[in-house]
Amino acid sequence: MTLRFGIILALAALVVASLSIGAASLWSGGFDAAWLIAVSRFPRTAAALLTGAGLALAGVIMQQSVQNRLVEPGLTGTPEAATLGLLAVTLIAPGIVIFGKMTIAAASALAGTFGFLALSRFVPRHDPMLLPLVGIIYGGILGAVGLWFAWNADLLQFVGIAMLGDFSGVMQGRYELLWIIAALSGVLFLIADRITILGLGEDYARSLGLNYFQTQMLGLVIVAITVAVVVVTVGSMPFVGLIVPNLISRWRGDNIRANLWVVALTGAALVLASDILGRVVRYPYEIPAATIFAVFGAAVFLWLLYAPPRRKPQLDGNRRKPLLGRDRRKPQMDSNRKGAA
Amino acid sequence: MATRIPTTLACLLLATAAQAEDLTIPTAIGDVTVASGPETIAVLDAAAIDTISALGVTVDAVPAMPPLSYLSDVFETAQPAGSLFEPDFEALAVLGPDLIIAGGRSSTQVEPLSEIAPTIDMTIWGEDMIAQAQDRIAAYGTIFKQEAMAAELSAALDARLADAVAAAEGQGEALILLTNGGNVSAYGDDSRFGWLHSALNLPEAYPDLTAETHGEAVSFEFIAEVNPDWILVIDRAAAIGQDGEAAAATLDNPLVASTTAAQEGQIIYLSSAPLYLAGGGVQSMMLTMDEIIAGFAD
């Protein structure tokens, strides 16, 4: 209970901070506070929360689908495909309204991700590292094509800035696509158990009666749409999909249904905290949230790689699977682990 | 070839008649001695290409770079010599120029380029851009023996500046913004666009902005809070041709709309390519000042 309470309290504090901190002063006359919050602060806060939650959840799905904890949603060629779409719009119709731009880039990102899914059917499944590797190569090729176009049109800097996750341009009318993430999260909560089974591997999953391919497809489509929407709205946010699921899994185990909300809220809180920090560090100028998160994320990632495991794996005799998605037991390994270490 | 021979002969005659003398000219890294009247020249900086071609001097090699419409015939006739940042040393060695003029993005290459031919660094940067531009016009005038033309250009630039100062007088404070996709950066009076403030006596809407090559990333809230009377917009993404449209879409939002500049229709979209790529070139500066004079007059 304290955990749930703590996360929600921290999130609430961050939301209040985010609503009150910004380049324009909220209370000193110049602006109508309600208007400013409605036009700028609330959209920015919501965008950070949705991005964080969406990418963290996408990370869970990816890692379960390919049974590899070091996989990121960014490894499916999706960000690169989205960039290609953005570039195409910028070159062909630079004057198009921003919402149109986002829709075209999202469509292109989806197309890119389906390309990856099509490719993945030919990848042998016995080695889980193969798929992420194929993803890296595929993304690299798409990225190279984009880079070539950008280089020729002198848009390298444009691409660099568009790809760097940054909430400074977010406001009413510029982020609404992100609400798709909320809908996708709803779907994800419905199929959470299937995603858990997915993580057991194809043979187990099939013997448990799961339509493996269909479930994996559904999961990856959710990932694709989430990443596409984030990339075109705020840019790419590295590490979120990588470290948040790993942190939570380390802390609470792998019951997806029990963990989903923790993963979503933690991702949301961390991204919002990065954005707030980015607003404050060089006030009134901005540092992109992705830059802040990358510094933090890299440190956490190294810690995850080198720290000793928090729990013993499932061999633990008195471990009882929680039935209703609530694992309230405190981890009991601490004293043992210290002794062993 | 047939036309080439008489020209070469004429050049030889001229060269022997005039005799190249050594000149000391001011450059970005101090005074440098060069021979006057170079025949074949490679110019690796857009601002230098701009000013030198304005003097009626033929440029033989230029870097491959985004199109600058007003310099298109120069770029068509000259041969390519690498990119803005990385000169093509082989092509330059084959060309065997009498003088290489580097600057700005190619200024780091001055030393290696000196191995091929005498190279001068004619970078123009920062607050006193007009003064530097005038220095460059005079220097090029001496090097290429076009003193009269240089004096004319100089006077024209001064006259245009006086017009621009008059147009900007009493108009209020301005904020220079560079848009790049959906993001915005602000530039102060000691930045690459700073001469728009300092030379035109145009007060800064937010005087604390400091020198940053790529400006300071700002939010739309910042623009609303600063509330400038005028906004000068440079669209980085439109260095590919279509000026203004994308920047206008980026700035079309309630926060920018709340500023005096937007309410009074005082947002000036500048042609980004001349300003961004050839800033400091005499034609580029004239063009930008024309746009500003027209903008303030409306």
XYZ file of C-alpha atoms in Angstrom:
639
model
C 0.000 0.000 0.000
C 2.810 2.388 0.840
C 4.296 1.790 -2.576
C 1.107 2.662 -4.393
C 0.625 5.662 -2.134
C 4.229 6.816 -2.593
C 4.172 6.644 -6.392
C 0.847 8.430 -6.649
C 1.985 11.101 -4.191
C 5.236 11.666 -6.091
C 3.328 11.861 -9.357
C 0.859 14.362 -7.915
C 3.717 16.530 -6.638
C 5.365 16.442 -10.061
C 2.128 17.379 -11.793
C 1.640 20.359 -9.476
C 5.248 21.435 -10.063
C 4.868 21.033 -13.818
C 1.701 23.105 -13.863
C 3.311 25.937 -11.938
C 6.825 26.065 -13.446
C 7.387 27.648 -16.830
C 8.893 30.565 -18.700
C 5.738 32.656 -18.349
C 4.798 33.712 -14.851
C 1.520 32.240 -13.772
C 0.422 34.556 -10.995
C 2.027 37.935 -11.645
C -0.588 39.602 -13.763
C 0.572 39.319 -17.365
C -1.524 36.280 -18.194
C -4.807 34.759 -17.210
C -3.611 31.778 -15.168
C -6.425 29.489 -16.260
C -5.802 30.314 -19.909
C -2.064 29.719 -19.587
C -2.617 26.367 -17.904
C -5.170 25.312 -20.483
C -3.098 26.394 -23.477
C 0.396 25.499 -22.374
C 0.990 23.891 -18.986
C -1.650 21.191 -18.989
C -0.819 20.024 -22.539
C 2.850 19.908 -21.668
C 2.266 17.977 -18.457
C -0.128 15.555 -20.124
C 2.282 15.049 -23.012
C 5.149 14.158 -20.669
C 2.955 11.773 -18.657
C 1.536 10.051 -21.733
C 4.960 9.774 -23.369
C 6.552 8.287 -20.268
C 3.742 5.854 -19.612
C 3.415 4.857 -23.260
C 7.111 4.229 -23.857
C 7.519 2.316 -20.594
C 4.567 0.062 -21.449
C 5.850 -0.370 -24.993
C 9.132 -1.481 -23.439
C 7.343 -4.159 -21.412
C 5.623 -5.536 -24.504
C 8.801 -5.527 -26.561
C 10.803 -7.264 -23.886
C 8.147 -9.920 -23.355
C 7.584 -10.438 -27.064
C 11.185 -11.102 -27.903
C 12.082 -12.437 -24.441
C 15.023 -10.181 -24.164
C 15.438 -7.608 -21.469
C 17.855 -5.445 -23.391
C 15.445 -4.676 -26.201
C 13.971 -1.239 -26.692
C 10.906 -0.220 -28.693
C 13.240 2.012 -30.679
C 14.836 -1.066 -32.220
C 12.098 -1.803 -34.730
C 12.973 0.870 -37.246
C 10.005 2.903 -36.025
C 11.790 6.167 -35.130
C 13.760 6.037 -38.379
C 10.620 5.449 -40.428
C 8.888 8.313 -38.650
C 11.842 10.561 -39.499
C 11.584 9.541 -43.150
C 7.933 10.556 -43.100
C 8.738 13.886 -41.447
C 11.476 14.541 -44.001
C 9.190 13.716 -46.890
C 6.561 16.144 -45.612
C 9.156 18.833 -45.007
C 10.532 18.483 -48.515
C 7.247 18.088 -50.387
C 4.818 20.229 -48.401
C 6.624 22.300 -45.770
C 3.597 24.523 -45.183
C 1.244 21.738 -44.102
C -0.401 22.157 -40.687
C 1.397 20.436 -37.845
C -1.373 17.922 -37.260
C -1.166 16.851 -40.888
C 2.587 16.511 -40.550
C 2.180 14.317 -37.486
C -0.404 12.098 -39.155
C 1.782 11.492 -42.194
C 4.848 10.763 -40.072
C 2.837 8.392 -37.868
C 1.540 6.555 -40.917
C 5.069 6.240 -42.227
C 6.266 4.991 -38.844
C 3.560 2.367 -38.848
C 4.544 1.297 -42.346
C 8.151 1.013 -41.202
C 7.160 -1.093 -38.220
C 5.049 -3.402 -40.360
C 8.117 -3.797 -42.531
C 9.928 -4.984 -39.440
C 7.117 -7.348 -38.508
C 7.130 -8.799 -42.013
C 10.888 -9.221 -41.795
C 10.623 -10.811 -38.348
C 8.593 -13.717 -39.780
C 11.704 -14.928 -41.544
C 13.937 -14.636 -38.510
C 14.534 -17.973 -36.729
C 13.090 -17.829 -33.235
C 15.499 -20.104 -31.422
C 17.916 -17.283 -30.691
C 16.196 -14.319 -29.034
C 19.102 -11.992 -29.840
C 18.576 -12.425 -33.561
C 15.402 -10.373 -33.773
C 16.731 -7.271 -32.019
C 19.831 -7.502 -34.186
C 17.708 -7.641 -37.311
C 15.804 -4.658 -35.910
C 19.015 -2.706 -35.398
C 20.161 -3.419 -38.955
C 16.741 -2.642 -40.403
C 16.559 0.607 -38.427
C 20.093 1.435 -39.516
C 19.181 1.039 -43.175
C 16.056 3.176 -42.842
C 18.066 5.730 -40.871
C 20.749 5.829 -43.542
C 18.167 6.500 -46.246
C 16.724 9.318 -44.163
C 20.176 10.701 -43.479
C 21.004 10.657 -47.170
C 17.901 12.692 -48.012
C 18.545 15.042 -45.099
C 22.158 15.515 -46.126
C 21.189 16.349 -49.690
C 18.516 18.810 -48.619
C 20.725 20.294 -45.871
C 18.218 19.193 -43.265
C 20.599 17.323 -40.965
C 20.116 19.832 -38.191
C 16.367 19.733 -38.681
C 16.381 15.962 -38.305
C 18.612 16.173 -35.253
C 16.262 18.585 -33.539
C 13.082 16.851 -34.610
C 14.386 13.544 -33.282
C 15.477 14.861 -29.904
C 12.642 14.345 -27.440
C 11.670 17.807 -26.300
C 8.448 19.158 -24.816
C 9.192 22.863 -25.299
C 7.028 23.014 -28.431
C 4.100 21.179 -26.845
C 0.893 23.112 -26.396
C -2.801 22.897 -27.069
C -3.310 21.565 -30.580
C 0.192 20.080 -30.848
C 0.089 16.962 -28.698
C -3.415 15.525 -28.895
C -2.228 12.499 -30.897
C -0.584 11.346 -27.675
C -3.981 10.550 -26.184
C -3.954 7.538 -28.495
C -1.476 6.155 -25.962
C -4.122 6.283 -23.252
C -6.438 4.211 -25.415
C -3.656 1.761 -26.260
C -2.837 1.369 -22.573
C -6.448 0.377 -21.992
C -6.104 -2.377 -24.591
C -2.841 -3.413 -23.010
C -4.450 -3.824 -19.587
C -7.043 -6.098 -21.202
C -4.455 -8.405 -22.740
C -1.911 -8.182 -19.916
C -2.147 -11.874 -19.030
C -1.516 -12.892 -22.608
C 1.559 -10.694 -22.708
C 2.816 -12.423 -19.561
C 2.377 -15.801 -21.231
C 4.122 -14.437 -24.310
C 7.154 -13.914 -22.111
C 7.347 -17.650 -21.376
C 8.380 -18.364 -24.931
C 6.597 -19.771 -27.936
C 6.437 -23.419 -26.896
C 5.052 -22.767 -23.435
C 2.671 -20.142 -24.744
C 1.312 -22.446 -27.420
C 0.865 -25.323 -25.012
C -1.090 -22.994 -22.739
C -3.464 -22.384 -25.626
C -2.294 -18.925 -26.597
C -2.449 -17.841 -30.209
C 1.200 -16.879 -30.083
C 1.600 -15.113 -33.406
C -1.613 -13.140 -33.069
C -0.773 -11.975 -29.554
C 2.734 -10.993 -30.536
C 1.396 -9.053 -33.509
C -1.147 -7.246 -31.379
C 1.542 -6.326 -28.859
C 3.940 -5.085 -31.495
C 1.238 -3.036 -33.202
C 0.605 -1.314 -29.877
C 4.354 -0.672 -29.600
C 4.513 0.671 -33.153
C 1.668 3.113 -32.754
C 2.932 4.306 -29.379
C 6.469 4.943 -30.604
C 5.247 6.535 -33.840
C 2.986 8.931 -32.005
C 5.723 9.884 -29.546
C 8.385 10.354 -32.228
C 6.290 12.666 -34.356
C 4.906 14.626 -31.430
C 7.903 15.134 -29.158
C 10.813 13.226 -30.752
C 12.538 10.069 -29.614
C 13.080 9.415 -25.921
C 15.802 6.832 -25.495
C 16.081 4.553 -22.447
C 12.515 4.959 -21.161
C 11.330 1.672 -22.653
C 14.545 0.025 -21.578
C 15.091 0.972 -17.968
C 11.600 1.431 -16.549
C 10.389 -2.142 -17.215
C 13.714 -3.499 -15.969
C 13.609 -1.449 -12.785
C 10.070 -2.535 -12.001
C 10.677 -6.145 -12.894
C 13.729 -6.211 -10.677
C 11.717 -4.787 -7.865
C 8.411 -6.618 -8.258
C 8.971 -9.624 -10.508
C 7.365 -10.357 -13.839
C 3.644 -10.521 -13.291
C 2.621 -8.108 -16.009
C -0.933 -7.591 -14.836
C 0.277 -6.655 -11.379
C 3.043 -4.445 -12.692
C 1.528 -2.582 -15.600
C 0.229 0.334 -13.596
C 3.510 0.669 -11.688
C 5.448 0.635 -14.957
C 3.136 3.220 -16.507
C 3.194 5.566 -13.508
C 6.960 5.255 -13.016
C 7.630 5.959 -16.684
C 5.278 8.928 -16.570
C 6.843 10.304 -13.376
C 10.433 9.944 -14.635
C 9.761 11.631 -17.971
C 7.800 14.436 -16.342
C 10.599 14.917 -13.810
C 13.138 15.132 -16.679
C 11.029 17.739 -18.412
C 10.637 19.825 -15.267
C 14.382 19.629 -14.670
C 15.004 20.664 -18.281
C 12.832 23.721 -17.762
C 14.577 24.736 -14.554
C 18.285 24.089 -15.179
C 18.772 26.986 -17.584
C 15.633 28.957 -16.852
C 14.076 30.562 -18.897
C 15.720 28.550 -21.666
C 15.047 24.905 -22.265
C 17.056 21.700 -22.175
C 15.350 18.814 -23.986
C 13.816 16.241 -21.646
C 15.447 13.471 -23.685
C 18.890 14.863 -22.864
C 18.151 14.889 -19.144
C 16.580 11.440 -19.279
C 19.483 10.016 -21.257
C 21.958 11.074 -18.570
C 19.805 9.560 -15.855
C 18.901 6.526 -17.965
C 22.490 5.691 -18.819
C 23.426 5.686 -15.139
C 20.479 3.480 -14.202
C 21.201 1.150 -17.106
C 24.790 0.639 -15.990
C 23.580 0.005 -12.478
C 21.063 -2.561 -13.756
C 23.790 -4.334 -15.674
C 26.226 -4.569 -12.816
C 24.127 -4.741 -9.667
C 23.554 -8.205 -8.202
C 20.037 -9.594 -8.714
C 17.479 -8.392 -6.283
C 15.460 -11.608 -6.124
C 16.474 -15.124 -6.667
C 14.839 -16.559 -9.757
C 11.660 -18.571 -9.512
C 13.357 -21.576 -7.881
C 12.569 -19.950 -4.582
C 10.486 -22.552 -2.780
C 8.103 -20.409 -0.765
C 7.326 -18.070 -3.644
C 3.628 -18.055 -4.282
C 2.233 -16.682 -7.509
C -0.129 -13.854 -6.640
C -3.575 -14.731 -7.863
C -5.272 -11.426 -8.376
C -2.447 -9.445 -9.774
C -1.419 -8.081 -6.430
C 1.919 -9.002 -5.072
C 1.907 -7.406 -1.678
C 4.646 -9.449 -0.199
C 7.737 -7.553 0.722
C 10.770 -9.062 -0.924
C 12.222 -11.376 1.700
C 15.557 -11.971 0.143
C 17.380 -8.932 1.364
C 18.976 -10.416 4.422
C 19.836 -13.628 2.608
C 21.298 -11.782 -0.313
C 23.489 -9.640 1.833
C 24.786 -12.765 3.509
C 25.427 -14.433 0.202
C 27.061 -11.398 -1.313
C 38.837 26.245 -75.757
C 38.836 28.634 -78.655
C 37.630 31.466 -76.499
C 39.890 30.418 -73.685
C 43.187 31.057 -75.475
C 42.749 34.768 -76.129
C 41.591 35.234 -72.531
C 44.609 33.414 -71.223
C 46.848 35.491 -73.427
C 45.164 38.661 -72.291
C 45.585 37.558 -68.716
C 49.240 36.835 -69.204
C 49.708 40.239 -70.772
C 47.793 41.910 -67.988
C 49.685 40.012 -65.368
C 53.023 41.014 -66.778
C 51.842 44.554 -67.303
C 50.296 45.094 -63.903
C 52.702 42.928 -61.954
C 51.398 41.379 -58.805
C 52.500 43.288 -55.779
C 52.372 42.215 -52.168
C 49.529 43.687 -50.148
C 48.819 43.612 -46.457
C 45.154 43.140 -45.771
C 43.193 42.668 -42.552
C 41.636 39.201 -42.100
C 39.784 37.440 -39.326
C 43.098 36.319 -37.816
C 45.042 39.558 -38.205
C 46.915 41.218 -41.010
C 48.126 38.931 -43.772
C 50.265 39.574 -46.814
C 48.935 38.375 -50.165
C 49.801 38.998 -53.794
C 47.408 41.338 -55.574
C 45.371 40.470 -58.652
C 45.056 36.678 -58.290
C 43.803 35.081 -61.505
C 42.287 31.834 -60.312
C 40.485 31.928 -56.998
C 38.668 29.372 -54.882
C 36.194 30.796 -52.388
C 34.935 28.461 -49.687
C 32.629 30.738 -47.719
C 29.198 31.894 -48.853
C 29.569 35.421 -47.477
C 32.868 35.812 -49.337
C 31.398 34.446 -52.574
C 28.559 36.917 -52.155
C 30.788 39.975 -51.716
C 33.443 38.967 -54.237
C 30.924 38.313 -56.986
C 29.264 41.625 -56.159
C 32.614 43.211 -57.062
C 32.339 41.634 -60.520
C 35.162 39.188 -59.882
C 34.815 35.686 -61.335
C 35.015 32.917 -58.743
C 36.545 29.708 -60.100
C 35.728 27.184 -57.377
C 33.008 27.110 -54.719
C 31.839 24.532 -52.169
C 28.712 22.485 -52.808
C 26.046 23.996 -50.610
C 22.296 24.583 -50.414
C 21.102 26.827 -53.236
C 21.325 30.560 -52.726
C 19.036 31.811 -55.473
C 20.701 35.219 -55.841
C 24.115 33.587 -56.359
C 22.916 30.827 -58.675
C 24.892 31.949 -61.749
C 28.109 32.069 -59.726
C 27.481 28.522 -58.510
C 26.650 27.355 -62.032
C 29.882 28.555 -63.623
C 32.320 27.775 -60.817
C 33.590 24.266 -60.300
C 32.832 22.323 -57.105
C 35.444 22.163 -54.348
C 34.051 19.911 -51.637
C 31.540 20.865 -48.973
C 31.207 23.922 -46.759
C 32.983 22.152 -43.932
C 35.324 19.856 -45.821
C 37.103 21.260 -48.878
C 37.989 18.821 -51.661
C 41.772 19.105 -51.447
C 42.401 17.096 -54.612
C 40.086 19.219 -56.735
C 41.709 22.349 -55.332
C 45.222 21.056 -55.990
C 44.268 20.254 -59.599
C 42.750 23.711 -60.019
C 45.917 25.301 -58.645
C 44.340 28.581 -57.505
C 46.384 31.716 -56.882
C 44.361 32.439 -53.776
C 41.963 30.495 -51.566
C 39.496 32.419 -49.460
C 38.097 30.471 -46.514
C 35.849 31.619 -43.724
C 33.045 30.701 -41.361
C 32.409 26.987 -41.631
C 35.676 26.380 -43.505
C 37.829 28.551 -41.229
C 39.227 25.492 -39.463
C 40.724 24.343 -42.770
C 42.884 27.422 -43.388
C 46.121 25.763 -42.362
C 45.863 22.606 -44.500
C 44.602 24.718 -47.395
C 47.704 26.901 -47.161
C 49.702 23.924 -48.406
C 47.911 24.215 -51.756
C 47.821 27.960 -52.220
C 47.928 31.163 -50.168
C 44.790 30.999 -48.027
C 43.125 33.780 -46.081
C 40.473 33.448 -43.375
C 37.747 36.005 -44.055
C 35.262 34.895 -41.402
C 32.638 37.458 -40.504
C 31.020 36.996 -37.136
C 28.974 38.622 -34.457
C 28.014 41.994 -33.191
C 29.942 44.404 -35.437
C 29.097 42.515 -38.595
C 28.603 45.635 -40.718
C 32.058 46.952 -39.832
C 33.588 43.582 -40.627
C 31.663 43.376 -43.875
C 32.969 46.827 -44.826
C 36.516 45.690 -43.998
C 36.064 42.691 -46.248
C 34.694 44.791 -49.128
C 37.709 47.093 -48.886
C 40.133 44.170 -48.648
C 38.611 42.374 -51.642
C 38.664 45.695 -53.536
C 42.403 45.973 -52.969
C 43.181 42.325 -53.689
C 41.210 42.224 -56.920
C 42.045 45.811 -57.942
C 38.423 46.855 -57.886
C 38.800 49.747 -55.479
C 36.257 51.967 -57.222
C 33.631 49.240 -57.268
C 34.374 48.442 -53.625
C 33.909 52.076 -52.621
C 30.573 52.093 -54.450
C 29.416 48.912 -52.698
C 30.542 50.284 -49.360
C 28.589 53.466 -49.872
C 25.517 51.523 -50.987
C 25.690 49.345 -47.886
C 25.978 52.430 -45.668
C 23.043 54.075 -47.393
C 20.891 50.978 -47.019
C 21.909 50.740 -43.366
C 20.875 54.345 -42.799
C 17.481 53.574 -44.349
C 17.087 50.500 -42.177
C 18.033 52.408 -39.021
C 15.502 55.070 -39.906
C 12.849 52.421 -40.534
C 13.540 50.690 -37.230
C 13.626 53.840 -35.165
C 10.916 54.092 -32.528
C 9.329 50.822 -33.581
C 9.855 49.151 -30.212
C 11.684 46.026 -29.147
C 12.338 42.988 -31.300
C 13.046 39.318 -30.726
C 14.968 37.241 -33.272
C 13.656 33.686 -33.525
C 14.929 30.783 -35.560
C 12.423 28.023 -36.187
C 13.497 24.497 -36.925
C 10.597 22.133 -37.379
C 8.357 22.651 -34.371
C 11.088 24.067 -32.154
C 12.215 27.632 -31.634
C 15.501 29.244 -30.592
C 16.071 32.879 -29.650
C 19.149 34.903 -30.646
C 20.669 37.870 -28.846
C 22.642 40.893 -30.005
C 26.021 39.141 -29.901
C 24.877 36.111 -31.898
C 25.315 35.439 -35.593
C 22.176 37.483 -36.266
C 23.052 40.075 -33.625
C 23.820 42.816 -36.134
C 20.087 43.121 -36.709
C 19.962 44.555 -33.199
C 23.270 46.374 -32.927
C 23.613 47.846 -36.417
C 19.969 48.847 -36.745
C 19.726 50.212 -33.194
C 16.834 47.852 -32.688
C 16.402 47.234 -28.954
C 16.285 43.646 -27.719
C 13.010 42.481 -26.230
C 14.954 40.165 -23.913
C 18.412 41.707 -23.363
C 19.769 38.789 -21.304
C 20.199 36.523 -24.322
C 23.851 35.638 -24.643
C 26.038 34.497 -27.508
C 25.200 31.003 -28.622
C 26.019 29.641 -32.068
C 22.741 27.818 -32.223
C 20.720 30.219 -30.118
C 18.880 29.399 -26.935
C 16.100 26.835 -27.149
C 12.993 28.547 -25.814
C 9.360 27.616 -25.291
C 6.394 29.476 -26.706
C 5.661 30.552 -23.149
C 8.970 32.381 -23.198
C 7.927 34.298 -26.312
C 4.600 35.165 -24.719
C 6.293 36.283 -21.498
C 8.871 38.424 -23.323
C 6.033 39.887 -25.391
C 8.120 41.562 -28.114
C 6.776 44.375 -30.288
C 8.402 42.806 -33.315
C 9.422 39.259 -34.115
C 12.048 38.613 -36.791
C 11.763 35.017 -37.965
C 14.433 32.937 -39.659
C 13.247 29.517 -40.829
C 16.138 27.082 -40.637
C 14.200 24.296 -42.375
C 13.353 26.623 -45.255
C 16.991 26.916 -46.274
C 15.736 24.518 -48.935
C 13.638 27.094 -50.751
C 10.126 27.659 -49.461
C 10.552 30.581 -47.125
C 8.194 31.390 -44.340
C 5.425 28.833 -44.661
C 6.663 26.247 -42.177
C 7.805 28.912 -39.733
C 4.390 30.549 -39.926
C 2.771 27.207 -39.102
C 5.098 26.781 -36.118
C 4.326 30.256 -34.800
C 0.594 30.005 -35.430
C -0.502 29.297 -31.867
C -2.345 31.024 -29.025
C 0.802 31.864 -27.033
C 2.536 33.666 -29.893
C -0.809 35.183 -30.850
C -0.953 36.854 -27.436
C 2.149 38.974 -28.144
C 2.063 42.569 -29.333
C 4.004 41.522 -32.418
C 1.316 39.084 -33.517
C -1.592 41.345 -32.636
C -0.132 44.272 -34.542
C 0.887 42.094 -37.476
C 4.542 42.790 -36.733
C 6.106 39.406 -37.437
C 8.664 39.657 -40.238
C 9.633 36.444 -42.005
C 13.146 36.930 -43.359
C 14.601 34.954 -46.246
C 16.542 32.427 -44.290
C 19.108 31.218 -46.805
C 20.987 34.513 -47.395
C 20.925 35.401 -43.706
C 21.782 31.960 -42.388
C 24.260 30.778 -45.003
C 25.810 33.966 -46.359
C 25.416 36.281 -43.365
C 27.929 39.116 -43.734
C 27.947 39.011 -47.515
C 27.118 42.415 -48.945
C 24.255 41.238 -51.169
C 22.848 39.085 -48.381
C 22.867 42.016 -45.941
C 21.261 44.345 -48.469
C 18.558 41.751 -49.088
C 17.858 41.276 -45.394
C 17.763 45.028 -44.789
C 15.355 45.438 -47.708
C 13.065 42.904 -46.083
C 13.310 44.659 -42.742
C 12.689 48.097 -44.240
C 9.658 46.726 -46.087
C 8.461 44.965 -42.940
C 8.726 48.032 -40.724
C 7.108 50.218 -43.388
C 3.911 48.140 -43.530
